[in-house]
Amino acid sequence: MPGGRRTRVPLPGGRRTGAPLPLLLPALVGLLFLLLPLLALLLRAPWRDLPDQLTSAQVWQALRLSLLSATAATAVSLVLGVPLAWLLARTEFPGRGLLRALVTLPLVLPPVVGGVALLLALGRNGVVGQWLDEWFGVTLPFTTTGVVLAEAFVAMPFLVISVEGTLRAADPRYEEAAATLGASRFTAFRRVTLPLIAPGVLAGAVLAWARALGEFGATITFAGNFPGRTQTMPLAVYLALQNDPAAAIALSLVLLAVSIAVLAGLRDRWLTAS
Amino acid sequence: MTRMSRRARRRVFAGVGVAAVLVAAGACSSDSDSGSGSGSDDSAKVSGTVTVFAAASLQESFTALGKTFEKRYPGTKVTFNFGGSDSLAAGITGGAPADVFASASPKTMKTVTDAKDAAGTPSTFVRNRLEIAALPGNPDKISSLKDLTKSGLKVVLCAKTVPCGAAAQTALEASGLKLTPVSYEQDVKSALTKVELKEADAAVVYRTDVKAAGDKVEGVEFPESAKAVNDYPIVQLKNAENAAGAKAFIALVKSAEGQKVMSASGFLSP
């Protein structure tokens, strides 16, 4: 966390050290506003009971499922999202702007709405789901696959946006050069473009993974809540809050720690690169 | 984590919004509660806004009673904040100003009385019983709690932490049945929704919810539900801005007329 920087206020370039008061005050209030809730979580944490809370079988079950499903959702996002980003960045077709806007829709859509939409599309009685059930006997709600799909739905746009931005910034002349040397378009993508945009893909993947890990609304709406199968950490936190706030705080701490670890991991590769 | 704190916060904000209206409207009426201890049917003293925090399952019946109240005491307004009993109780103990609290379980009411936020002792005004919500036409031929344990049947229950889940657990234990649902839903309405959308084959919910869902689900009564009846307590709150209004509203809920509205929604008399 960048909390320790509050007092020094370093400026890029280091030309002026004193920030004007009308900027400094709201900035500090803003910083406090963002950090205070997290600080409160640390202050009110039941540190003494923490080992017991965190070694309970249900916590590990939820954490394991969270890590597993977020990773699977990221894999789905990579496989589908990178080609989608390429399509949006490198080709011209009518309605591309609209398509780009639609892809980003899950970013602003309330996740619960996303969950309802997923139910209506892929549920047992859904537009596509009823055929999955009839032809293959596959039902997605209440399954771990359902969790992965809900998370991927919410997280994939983060990856697509990140990769698309990197693609636009990358020089297309490398690909053209590869094409003049006889490479097919797909080979050029695989051997030239992909290594070129690797940092962007990685950053997008980490972002998508973190978003998937924190996903709540779409998951509980589409996949339900069953320990070990669909109960991820955020769901466990929410339900623990109903009757055991101490357990909820303990679970929240774990998610906070994981999130900080993700950001710390991103710092070198992503934050400073951009 | 951010998602759910935002959710919880939104609920509290809803309460604060209600409170703002109350403060604005109550400023001119709060002077009327000085002598409200004696006369209960003195309609001249009831005015202003009455703010009621009530369990989500009371939404249909209380909304109707609110209209009756406003008609009986012209110039008054009843503002509701419906939600999960737990979060409402948390809002009240956290200082959200309300006049009346109606909860779906004595346990959540106890949080409020323990925090000394209640004026007087809560009283049970209705009781609610569980029922099985099956798909319309009951294609799976569910006729008892035991039928829910059939393999291949997708059943959803409320989480054990919320009142409807605790009641379902009591009923299952009473009948010695072991039921593995596909999901433990976070509240009774979302359990019912899974059946309404035909994603689940059955859910154990309140009788009143089955009734409110109309023909989107089919209700199946089961005898074990008698062993898991939920009491709904109501109380006037200590920080009530409109004490006279709170008293009058509670009186209406408990009156014969109020009880008729409640039983029409499927509630049982205490």
PDB file of C-alpha atoms in Angstrom, chain A residues 51 53 75-76 94 109 130 140 144 146 156 179 186 205 210 213 249:
ATOM      1  CA  PRO A  51      -5.503 -18.403  13.514  1.00  0.00           C
ATOM      2  CA  GLN A  53     -10.808 -18.445  11.997  1.00  0.00           C
ATOM      3  CA  ALA A  75      -7.619 -18.577 -18.731  1.00  0.00           C
ATOM      4  CA  VAL A  76     -11.002 -18.320 -20.446  1.00  0.00           C
ATOM      5  CA  PRO A  94     -18.878  -1.531 -39.860  1.00  0.00           C
ATOM      6  CA  LEU A 109     -23.106  -3.122 -15.594  1.00  0.00           C
ATOM      7  CA  GLN A 130     -32.224 -25.099 -22.427  1.00  0.00           C
ATOM      8  CA  LEU A 140     -24.474 -24.519 -15.623  1.00  0.00           C
ATOM      9  CA  THR A 144     -18.206 -24.519 -10.367  1.00  0.00           C
ATOM     10  CA  GLY A 146     -21.021 -21.543 -13.551  1.00  0.00           C
ATOM     11  CA  MET A 156     -12.825 -10.451 -19.503  1.00  0.00           C
ATOM     12  CA  ALA A 179       4.093 -10.370 -43.853  1.00  0.00           C
ATOM     13  CA  PHE A 186      -1.649 -15.789 -37.911  1.00  0.00           C
ATOM     14  CA  ALA A 205      -4.567 -10.976 -17.152  1.00  0.00           C
ATOM     15  CA  ALA A 210      -8.055  -9.797  -9.430  1.00  0.00           C
ATOM     16  CA  LEU A 213     -11.315 -13.030  -7.385  1.00  0.00           C
ATOM     17  CA  ILE A 249     -13.492  -9.548   9.102  1.00  0.00           C
TER      18      ILE A 249
END
